[in-house]
mmCIF file of C-alpha atoms in Angstrom:
data_model
loop_
_atom_site.group_PDB
_atom_site.id
_atom_site.type_symbol
_atom_site.label_atom_id
_atom_site.label_comp_id
_atom_site.label_asym_id
_atom_site.label_seq_id
_atom_site.Cartn_x
_atom_site.Cartn_y
_atom_site.Cartn_z
ATOM 1 C CA UNK A 1 97.666 41.786 56.991
ATOM 2 C CA UNK A 2 94.531 40.681 58.744
ATOM 3 C CA UNK A 3 92.016 38.776 56.787
ATOM 4 C CA UNK A 4 88.663 40.736 56.907
ATOM 5 C CA UNK A 5 85.496 39.108 55.856
ATOM 6 C CA UNK A 6 82.526 41.052 54.327
ATOM 7 C CA UNK A 7 80.892 41.573 57.839
ATOM 8 C CA UNK A 8 84.120 42.932 59.207
ATOM 9 C CA UNK A 9 84.466 45.364 56.275
ATOM 10 C CA UNK A 10 80.857 46.567 56.540
ATOM 11 C CA UNK A 11 81.297 46.952 60.320
ATOM 12 C CA UNK A 12 84.548 48.966 59.868
ATOM 13 C CA UNK A 13 82.986 51.192 57.345
ATOM 14 C CA UNK A 14 80.133 51.990 59.744
ATOM 15 C CA UNK A 15 82.155 52.465 62.832
ATOM 16 C CA UNK A 16 84.717 54.598 61.099
ATOM 17 C CA UNK A 17 81.832 57.085 60.452
ATOM 18 C CA UNK A 18 80.657 56.951 64.092
ATOM 19 C CA UNK A 19 79.294 54.938 66.815
ATOM 20 C CA UNK A 20 75.865 55.913 68.049
ATOM 21 C CA UNK A 21 75.954 57.651 71.422
ATOM 22 C CA UNK A 22 73.009 55.707 72.964
ATOM 23 C CA UNK A 23 72.895 53.348 75.907
ATOM 24 C CA UNK A 24 73.373 50.227 73.706
ATOM 25 C CA UNK A 25 75.421 51.343 70.799
ATOM 26 C CA UNK A 26 76.584 47.720 69.846
ATOM 27 C CA UNK A 27 72.908 46.661 69.681
ATOM 28 C CA UNK A 28 72.184 49.445 67.336
ATOM 29 C CA UNK A 29 75.116 48.278 65.011
ATOM 30 C CA UNK A 30 73.817 44.706 65.316
ATOM 31 C CA UNK A 31 70.510 45.647 63.970
ATOM 32 C CA UNK A 32 72.075 47.606 61.093
ATOM 33 C CA UNK A 33 74.013 44.586 60.133
ATOM 34 C CA UNK A 34 71.523 41.921 61.043
ATOM 35 C CA UNK A 35 73.771 40.071 63.408
ATOM 36 C CA UNK A 36 73.624 39.619 67.093
ATOM 37 C CA UNK A 37 74.970 42.201 69.608
ATOM 38 C CA UNK A 38 77.328 39.477 70.955
ATOM 39 C CA UNK A 39 78.765 39.134 67.435
ATOM 40 C CA UNK A 40 79.413 42.813 67.098
ATOM 41 C CA UNK A 41 81.171 42.969 70.406
ATOM 42 C CA UNK A 42 83.278 39.836 69.548
ATOM 43 C CA UNK A 43 84.209 41.210 66.045
ATOM 44 C CA UNK A 44 85.208 44.667 67.382
ATOM 45 C CA UNK A 45 87.279 42.963 70.179
ATOM 46 C CA UNK A 46 89.000 40.800 67.441
ATOM 47 C CA UNK A 47 89.701 43.846 65.162
ATOM 48 C CA UNK A 48 91.089 45.855 68.139
ATOM 49 C CA UNK A 49 93.304 42.867 69.261
ATOM 50 C CA UNK A 50 94.534 42.606 65.643
ATOM 51 C CA UNK A 51 95.359 46.250 65.545
ATOM 52 C CA UNK A 52 93.072 46.993 62.606
ATOM 53 C CA UNK A 53 91.093 49.301 65.015
ATOM 54 C CA UNK A 54 93.509 51.562 66.755
ATOM 55 C CA UNK A 55 91.018 53.271 68.906
ATOM 56 C CA UNK A 56 87.308 52.872 69.628
ATOM 57 C CA UNK A 57 85.229 55.618 70.964
ATOM 58 C CA UNK A 58 86.099 59.339 71.541
ATOM 59 C CA UNK A 59 88.715 60.977 69.363
ATOM 60 C CA UNK A 60 89.597 64.259 71.039
ATOM 61 C CA UNK A 61 90.410 67.513 69.473
ATOM 62 C CA UNK A 62 93.801 68.232 71.508
ATOM 63 C CA UNK A 63 93.420 72.007 71.090
ATOM 64 C CA UNK A 64 89.847 71.967 72.477
ATOM 65 C CA UNK A 65 90.955 69.689 75.344
ATOM 66 C CA UNK A 66 93.338 72.598 76.065
ATOM 67 C CA UNK A 67 96.554 71.008 74.871
ATOM 68 C CA UNK A 68 99.252 72.758 72.894
ATOM 69 C CA UNK A 69 101.124 71.025 69.980
ATOM 70 C CA UNK A 70 103.473 71.501 67.250
ATOM 71 C CA UNK A 71 105.167 69.591 64.297
ATOM 72 C CA UNK A 72 108.938 69.370 64.587
ATOM 73 C CA UNK A 73 111.439 68.683 61.788
ATOM 74 C CA UNK A 74 115.024 67.535 62.553
ATOM 75 C CA UNK A 75 118.086 66.968 60.400
ATOM 76 C CA UNK A 76 119.495 63.806 61.801
ATOM 77 C CA UNK A 77 122.734 62.287 60.430
ATOM 78 C CA UNK A 78 121.894 58.891 59.081
ATOM 79 C CA UNK A 79 124.116 56.988 61.556
ATOM 80 C CA UNK A 80 122.344 58.592 64.530
ATOM 81 C CA UNK A 81 118.771 57.908 63.392
ATOM 82 C CA UNK A 82 117.987 54.995 65.764
ATOM 83 C CA UNK A 83 119.595 56.612 68.701
ATOM 84 C CA UNK A 84 117.712 59.980 68.113
ATOM 85 C CA UNK A 85 114.562 58.177 67.470
ATOM 86 C CA UNK A 86 114.753 56.346 70.717
ATOM 87 C CA UNK A 87 115.273 59.597 72.708
ATOM 88 C CA UNK A 88 112.397 61.386 70.947
ATOM 89 C CA UNK A 89 110.054 58.537 71.086
ATOM 90 C CA UNK A 90 110.703 58.176 74.846
ATOM 91 C CA UNK A 91 108.849 61.519 75.428
ATOM 92 C CA UNK A 92 105.200 60.862 76.259
ATOM 93 C CA UNK A 93 104.056 63.940 74.457
ATOM 94 C CA UNK A 94 105.527 62.729 71.119
ATOM 95 C CA UNK A 95 102.569 61.055 69.378
ATOM 96 C CA UNK A 96 103.748 60.465 65.810
ATOM 97 C CA UNK A 97 107.257 60.213 64.415
ATOM 98 C CA UNK A 98 108.092 59.507 60.860
ATOM 99 C CA UNK A 99 111.263 59.253 58.750
ATOM 100 C CA UNK A 100 110.803 61.221 55.528
ATOM 101 C CA UNK A 101 113.019 61.412 52.400
ATOM 102 C CA UNK A 102 114.339 65.018 52.888
ATOM 103 C CA UNK A 103 117.314 66.673 54.540
ATOM 104 C CA UNK A 104 114.835 67.312 57.353
ATOM 105 C CA UNK A 105 114.383 63.556 57.816
ATOM 106 C CA UNK A 106 112.730 63.126 61.192
ATOM 107 C CA UNK A 107 109.220 64.678 61.592
ATOM 108 C CA UNK A 108 107.400 64.300 64.887
ATOM 109 C CA UNK A 109 104.412 65.829 66.624
ATOM 110 C CA UNK A 110 104.565 66.922 70.254
ATOM 111 C CA UNK A 111 101.656 67.808 72.471
ATOM 112 C CA UNK A 112 101.674 69.143 76.072
ATOM 113 C CA UNK A 113 99.404 70.508 78.618
ATOM 114 C CA UNK A 114 100.493 74.116 78.196
ATOM 115 C CA UNK A 115 102.759 76.229 76.001
ATOM 116 C CA UNK A 116 105.410 76.257 78.661
ATOM 117 C CA UNK A 117 105.446 72.535 78.987
ATOM 118 C CA UNK A 118 105.605 72.256 75.171
ATOM 119 C CA UNK A 119 108.561 74.554 74.847
ATOM 120 C CA UNK A 120 110.278 72.698 77.756
ATOM 121 C CA UNK A 121 109.813 69.419 75.930
ATOM 122 C CA UNK A 122 111.342 70.732 72.723
ATOM 123 C CA UNK A 123 114.286 72.195 74.704
ATOM 124 C CA UNK A 124 114.769 68.761 76.358
ATOM 125 C CA UNK A 125 114.744 67.148 73.058
ATOM 126 C CA UNK A 126 117.341 69.578 71.620
ATOM 127 C CA UNK A 127 119.464 69.012 74.763
ATOM 128 C CA UNK A 128 119.285 65.220 74.873
ATOM 129 C CA UNK A 129 119.694 64.637 71.140
ATOM 130 C CA UNK A 130 122.265 67.384 70.646
ATOM 131 C CA UNK A 131 120.672 67.980 67.191
ATOM 132 C CA UNK A 132 120.903 71.825 66.405
ATOM 133 C CA UNK A 133 118.816 71.923 63.234
ATOM 134 C CA UNK A 134 115.226 71.762 64.557
ATOM 135 C CA UNK A 135 112.202 73.429 63.132
ATOM 136 C CA UNK A 136 109.097 73.837 65.211
ATOM 137 C CA UNK A 137 106.053 74.469 62.974
ATOM 138 C CA UNK A 138 102.975 75.124 65.037
ATOM 139 C CA UNK A 139 99.601 75.037 63.155
ATOM 140 C CA UNK A 140 97.911 78.350 62.641
ATOM 141 C CA UNK A 141 94.921 76.989 60.875
ATOM 142 C CA UNK A 142 93.415 73.553 60.536
ATOM 143 C CA UNK A 143 91.468 72.946 57.402
ATOM 144 C CA UNK A 144 91.072 69.228 57.609
ATOM 145 C CA UNK A 145 92.022 66.601 60.022
ATOM 146 C CA UNK A 146 91.401 62.821 59.836
ATOM 147 C CA UNK A 147 89.737 60.886 57.101
ATOM 148 C CA UNK A 148 87.659 57.766 56.563
ATOM 149 C CA UNK A 149 88.991 55.244 54.215
ATOM 150 C CA UNK A 150 86.429 53.167 52.274
ATOM 151 C CA UNK A 151 87.376 49.538 53.017
ATOM 152 C CA UNK A 152 86.692 47.373 50.036
ATOM 153 C CA UNK B 1 89.263 74.986 80.305
ATOM 154 C CA UNK B 2 87.773 71.616 81.271
ATOM 155 C CA UNK B 3 86.535 71.139 84.788
ATOM 156 C CA UNK B 4 88.070 68.466 86.971
ATOM 157 C CA UNK B 5 85.007 66.236 86.391
ATOM 158 C CA UNK B 6 85.365 66.755 82.677
ATOM 159 C CA UNK B 7 89.118 65.737 82.861
ATOM 160 C CA UNK B 8 88.016 62.556 84.759
ATOM 161 C CA UNK B 9 85.689 61.719 81.901
ATOM 162 C CA UNK B 10 88.394 62.420 79.382
ATOM 163 C CA UNK B 11 90.750 60.056 81.208
ATOM 164 C CA UNK B 12 87.984 57.306 81.225
ATOM 165 C CA UNK B 13 86.982 57.779 77.613
ATOM 166 C CA UNK B 14 90.529 57.765 76.243
ATOM 167 C CA UNK B 15 90.872 54.083 77.500
ATOM 168 C CA UNK B 16 88.440 53.246 74.703
ATOM 169 C CA UNK B 17 84.745 52.489 74.785
ATOM 170 C CA UNK B 18 84.233 49.258 76.810
ATOM 171 C CA UNK B 19 83.148 46.290 74.755
ATOM 172 C CA UNK B 20 80.069 45.622 76.905
ATOM 173 C CA UNK B 21 76.421 45.862 76.224
ATOM 174 C CA UNK B 22 76.049 49.172 78.077
ATOM 175 C CA UNK B 23 79.444 50.825 77.879
ATOM 176 C CA UNK B 24 78.275 54.295 79.127
ATOM 177 C CA UNK B 25 76.919 52.668 82.178
ATOM 178 C CA UNK B 26 80.226 50.955 82.749
ATOM 179 C CA UNK B 27 81.989 54.337 82.663
ATOM 180 C CA UNK B 28 79.245 55.964 84.781
ATOM 181 C CA UNK B 29 79.676 53.358 87.516
ATOM 182 C CA UNK B 30 83.430 54.033 87.610
ATOM 183 C CA UNK B 31 82.889 57.799 88.006
ATOM 184 C CA UNK B 32 79.984 57.614 90.318
ATOM 185 C CA UNK B 33 77.570 59.320 87.818
ATOM 186 C CA UNK B 34 74.574 58.121 85.919
ATOM 187 C CA UNK B 35 74.549 56.605 82.370
ATOM 188 C CA UNK B 36 72.298 59.542 81.189
ATOM 189 C CA UNK B 37 74.954 62.083 82.619
ATOM 190 C CA UNK B 38 77.774 60.338 80.687
ATOM 191 C CA UNK B 39 75.745 60.165 77.455
ATOM 192 C CA UNK B 40 74.683 63.858 77.804
ATOM 193 C CA UNK B 41 78.394 64.964 78.432
ATOM 194 C CA UNK B 42 79.703 62.891 75.496
ATOM 195 C CA UNK B 43 77.027 64.633 73.276
ATOM 196 C CA UNK B 44 78.088 67.997 74.731
ATOM 197 C CA UNK B 45 81.722 67.334 74.000
ATOM 198 C CA UNK B 46 80.787 66.402 70.453
ATOM 199 C CA UNK B 47 78.797 69.723 69.964
ATOM 200 C CA UNK B 48 81.606 71.710 71.435
ATOM 201 C CA UNK B 49 84.295 69.896 69.397
ATOM 202 C CA UNK B 50 86.174 68.650 72.317
ATOM 203 C CA UNK B 51 85.450 65.178 70.853
ATOM 204 C CA UNK B 52 86.175 65.424 67.216
ATOM 205 C CA UNK B 53 84.455 62.267 66.382
ATOM 206 C CA UNK B 54 82.980 59.284 68.173
ATOM 207 C CA UNK B 55 83.789 56.005 66.334
ATOM 208 C CA UNK B 56 86.655 53.805 65.272
ATOM 209 C CA UNK B 57 90.034 54.849 64.206
ATOM 210 C CA UNK B 58 91.265 52.332 61.670
ATOM 211 C CA UNK B 59 94.980 51.581 60.994
ATOM 212 C CA UNK B 60 95.206 52.517 57.329
ATOM 213 C CA UNK B 61 98.046 50.320 56.259
ATOM 214 C CA UNK B 62 95.965 47.412 56.996
ATOM 215 C CA UNK B 63 93.283 48.346 54.709
ATOM 216 C CA UNK B 64 95.377 48.804 51.560
ATOM 217 C CA UNK B 65 96.381 52.495 51.741
ATOM 218 C CA UNK B 66 100.114 52.047 51.946
ATOM 219 C CA UNK B 67 101.627 55.232 50.661
ATOM 220 C CA UNK B 68 101.573 58.343 52.723
ATOM 221 C CA UNK B 69 103.011 61.551 51.537
ATOM 222 C CA UNK B 70 103.368 64.924 53.238
ATOM 223 C CA UNK B 71 103.183 67.642 50.729
ATOM 224 C CA UNK B 72 104.414 71.068 51.818
ATOM 225 C CA UNK B 73 103.394 74.140 49.783
ATOM 226 C CA UNK B 74 104.935 77.625 49.676
ATOM 227 C CA UNK B 75 101.778 79.620 49.720
ATOM 228 C CA UNK B 76 101.801 83.360 50.279
ATOM 229 C CA UNK B 77 99.880 84.828 53.287
ATOM 230 C CA UNK B 78 97.033 86.285 51.229
ATOM 231 C CA UNK B 79 96.264 82.995 49.575
ATOM 232 C CA UNK B 80 96.520 80.676 52.543
ATOM 233 C CA UNK B 81 92.770 80.563 53.554
ATOM 234 C CA UNK B 82 91.558 80.046 49.985
ATOM 235 C CA UNK B 83 94.223 77.506 49.066
ATOM 236 C CA UNK B 84 93.895 75.692 52.400
ATOM 237 C CA UNK B 85 90.091 75.214 51.937
ATOM 238 C CA UNK B 86 90.591 74.201 48.333
ATOM 239 C CA UNK B 87 93.176 71.557 49.175
ATOM 240 C CA UNK B 88 91.057 70.172 52.013
ATOM 241 C CA UNK B 89 88.281 69.519 49.609
ATOM 242 C CA UNK B 90 90.236 66.868 47.697
ATOM 243 C CA UNK B 91 89.131 63.459 49.096
ATOM 244 C CA UNK B 92 92.624 61.949 48.882
ATOM 245 C CA UNK B 93 93.806 64.715 51.424
ATOM 246 C CA UNK B 94 93.427 63.456 54.962
ATOM 247 C CA UNK B 95 94.964 66.461 56.684
ATOM 248 C CA UNK B 96 95.431 70.023 55.700
ATOM 249 C CA UNK B 97 97.115 72.495 58.041
ATOM 250 C CA UNK B 98 98.541 76.035 57.737
ATOM 251 C CA UNK B 99 101.793 76.252 59.789
ATOM 252 C CA UNK B 100 104.139 79.071 60.378
ATOM 253 C CA UNK B 101 107.172 79.143 57.983
ATOM 254 C CA UNK B 102 110.703 79.224 59.505
ATOM 255 C CA UNK B 103 114.007 80.635 58.268
ATOM 256 C CA UNK B 104 114.941 78.618 55.181
ATOM 257 C CA UNK B 105 111.734 76.854 55.254
ATOM 258 C CA UNK B 106 109.177 78.804 53.147
ATOM 259 C CA UNK B 107 106.341 76.366 53.345
ATOM 260 C CA UNK B 108 103.022 77.325 54.946
ATOM 261 C CA UNK B 109 100.410 74.733 53.940
ATOM 262 C CA UNK B 110 100.852 70.917 54.729
ATOM 263 C CA UNK B 111 98.735 68.273 53.197
ATOM 264 C CA UNK B 112 98.837 64.510 53.906
ATOM 265 C CA UNK B 113 97.906 62.412 51.008
ATOM 266 C CA UNK B 114 97.179 58.834 50.976
ATOM 267 C CA UNK B 115 97.271 56.410 48.001
ATOM 268 C CA UNK B 116 97.771 52.831 47.283
ATOM 269 C CA UNK B 117 101.180 53.561 46.028
ATOM 270 C CA UNK B 118 103.767 56.473 45.707
ATOM 271 C CA UNK B 119 102.822 57.281 42.093
ATOM 272 C CA UNK B 120 99.244 57.879 43.245
ATOM 273 C CA UNK B 121 100.530 60.475 45.752
ATOM 274 C CA UNK B 122 102.617 62.266 43.044
ATOM 275 C CA UNK B 123 99.670 62.451 40.553
ATOM 276 C CA UNK B 124 97.297 63.760 43.308
ATOM 277 C CA UNK B 125 99.848 66.394 44.290
ATOM 278 C CA UNK B 126 100.180 67.463 40.734
ATOM 279 C CA UNK B 127 96.396 67.484 40.222
ATOM 280 C CA UNK B 128 96.065 69.828 43.311
ATOM 281 C CA UNK B 129 98.938 72.005 42.184
ATOM 282 C CA UNK B 130 97.457 72.696 38.736
ATOM 283 C CA UNK B 131 93.965 73.106 40.047
ATOM 284 C CA UNK B 132 95.012 75.746 42.591
ATOM 285 C CA UNK B 133 97.930 77.155 40.674
ATOM 286 C CA UNK B 134 100.678 76.718 43.243
ATOM 287 C CA UNK B 135 104.124 75.650 42.162
ATOM 288 C CA UNK B 136 107.213 74.888 44.164
ATOM 289 C CA UNK B 137 105.721 72.251 46.355
ATOM 290 C CA UNK B 138 107.756 69.291 47.842
ATOM 291 C CA UNK B 139 106.648 65.801 48.440
ATOM 292 C CA UNK B 140 108.004 64.161 51.501
ATOM 293 C CA UNK B 141 107.317 60.461 51.480
ATOM 294 C CA UNK B 142 107.445 58.524 54.836
ATOM 295 C CA UNK B 143 110.083 55.873 54.715
ATOM 296 C CA UNK B 144 109.467 54.569 58.209
ATOM 297 C CA UNK B 145 106.939 55.052 60.945
ATOM 298 C CA UNK B 146 108.902 55.407 64.136
ATOM 299 C CA UNK B 147 106.064 56.078 66.515
ATOM 300 C CA UNK B 148 102.382 56.360 66.332
ATOM 301 C CA UNK B 149 100.345 56.666 69.427
ATOM 302 C CA UNK B 150 97.517 58.489 70.965
ATOM 303 C CA UNK B 151 98.376 61.102 73.522
ATOM 304 C CA UNK B 152 97.055 60.262 77.013
ATOM 305 C CA UNK B 153 95.478 63.393 78.448
ATOM 306 C CA UNK B 154 95.628 64.538 82.032
ATOM 307 C CA UNK B 155 97.813 61.718 83.403
ATOM 308 C CA UNK B 156 99.248 62.660 86.785
#
């Protein structure tokens, strides 16, 4: 756990909601927080290095970028979890992978540049892991995506 | 479909906004464009929804929200739009998707719920269930995060 001071928390709450798309965005934040631009840049750099900020700047909508994606669920025998996870995580298009407390115990998201490449990736995953029970659950409608957490 | 020039910009932007006084100028110099052109294109991407938001993505485990539950709901076709919108309106729900069902897998709505602990997630799921009138949901807690990364678009 990284220790955050009040200025870090204020800064995180502001930048989670958005960075101004202006020539000097960090100066704009500095004015809002009554600190120097250099301090904003230094703090953001530190929060990124510490992993508190995972990403700064543009968050793309993969569908509007033209990518195709799906959520897959797998039934992996407990003794094969680390081996299967290593195979799946090795695919560049796999962005998230979680173990969950269900018979379908491994849940991962895959993105690819086209529907063909997406299906090919899933076939490769089936082939390389040897796991037969795999559900592919593509999204039909997105009602909400992403959230801001109030940092107190 | 994005143009080749737009793909170039996506490649640059996904590296993260440079931590320099004029970050858009920095990107512009690398792409041989002007700062104004980059700013205009970022705004255009925001308007079109290609960029979902422009800001910071914070790792939530580091800010005290530890429990993460995926709740799957067996909602019939005719109620999906209404129930999906209603679920999305709960502040504790970070993601809400409608997905195709599969043989032996009747669930059609998926919500991700975050709480400070597991019990919070259970209470929130129950609150949603009773408010919308849907039973038979399942809560799948994450027991390990095996991978979490951002996709890198348009790599060669």
